[in-house]
Coordinates of C-alpha atoms in Angstrom, one line a residue:
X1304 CA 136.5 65.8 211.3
X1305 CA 134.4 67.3 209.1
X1306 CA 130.8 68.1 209.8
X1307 CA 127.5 67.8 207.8
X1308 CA 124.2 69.7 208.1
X1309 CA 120.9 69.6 206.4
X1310 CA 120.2 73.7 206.0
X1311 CA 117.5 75.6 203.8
X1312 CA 119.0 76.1 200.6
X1313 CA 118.1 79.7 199.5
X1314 CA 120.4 79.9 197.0
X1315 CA 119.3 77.8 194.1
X1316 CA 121.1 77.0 190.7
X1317 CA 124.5 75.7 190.0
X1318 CA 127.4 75.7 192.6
X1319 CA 130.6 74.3 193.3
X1320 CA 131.0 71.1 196.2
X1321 CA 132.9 72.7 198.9
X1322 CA 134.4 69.2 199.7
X1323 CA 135.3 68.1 196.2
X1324 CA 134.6 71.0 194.0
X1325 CA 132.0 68.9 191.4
X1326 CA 129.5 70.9 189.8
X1327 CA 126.3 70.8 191.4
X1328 CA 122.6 71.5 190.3
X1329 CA 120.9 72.8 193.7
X1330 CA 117.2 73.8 194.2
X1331 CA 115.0 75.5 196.8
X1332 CA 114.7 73.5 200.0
X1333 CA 116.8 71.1 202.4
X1334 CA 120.2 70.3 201.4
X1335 CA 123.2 69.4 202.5
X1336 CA 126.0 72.2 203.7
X1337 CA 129.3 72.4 206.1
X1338 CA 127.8 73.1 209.6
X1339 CA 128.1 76.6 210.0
X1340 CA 128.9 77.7 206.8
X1341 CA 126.7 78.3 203.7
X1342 CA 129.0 76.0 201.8
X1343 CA 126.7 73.4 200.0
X1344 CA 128.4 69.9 199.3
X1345 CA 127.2 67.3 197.0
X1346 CA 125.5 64.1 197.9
X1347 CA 128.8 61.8 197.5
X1348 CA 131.0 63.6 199.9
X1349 CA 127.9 63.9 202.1
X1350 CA 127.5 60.3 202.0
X1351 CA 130.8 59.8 202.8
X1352 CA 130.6 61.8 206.1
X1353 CA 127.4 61.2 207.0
X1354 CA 125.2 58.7 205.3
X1355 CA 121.9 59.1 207.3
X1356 CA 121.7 62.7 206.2
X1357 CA 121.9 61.7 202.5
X1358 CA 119.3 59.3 202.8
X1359 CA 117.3 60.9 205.0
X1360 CA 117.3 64.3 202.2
X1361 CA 116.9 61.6 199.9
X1362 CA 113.5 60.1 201.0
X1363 CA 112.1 63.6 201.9
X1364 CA 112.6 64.5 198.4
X1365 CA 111.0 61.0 197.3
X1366 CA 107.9 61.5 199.3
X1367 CA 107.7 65.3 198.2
X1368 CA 107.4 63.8 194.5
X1369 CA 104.7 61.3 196.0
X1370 CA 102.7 63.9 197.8
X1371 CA 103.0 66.2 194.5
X1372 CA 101.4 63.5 192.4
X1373 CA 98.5 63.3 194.4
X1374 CA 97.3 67.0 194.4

């Protein structure tokens, strides 16, 4: 079974999807990675193993947009 975590993405820039190995565009922040590795994965394979993270990175990053737009 393969696990997903949300992690601190210090990396930045373009990677590889440790899952599928698609391109990826990453920035600073949350994202999505293999618990217990720093191997990021893109948001497809997260959704297919774990759905709720996806969303959930997804509606942080919605509500950072929002919160941006106001200051």
């Amino acid at each position: 079974m393969i696990h997903v975590a949300i992690k601190e993405n210090i990396y930045g820039g373009d990677h590889y999807c440790a899952l599928c190995g698609e391109k990826i565009h990453t920035k600073f922040g949350p994202d999505l990675f293999l618990e217990g590795t720093n191997h990021i994965i893109c948001h497809d394979c997260g959704r297919d193993h774990n759905p709720m993270l996806v969303e959930f990175l997804e509606l942080m990053d919605k509500a950072g947009s929002r919160l941006a737009n106001v200051a």
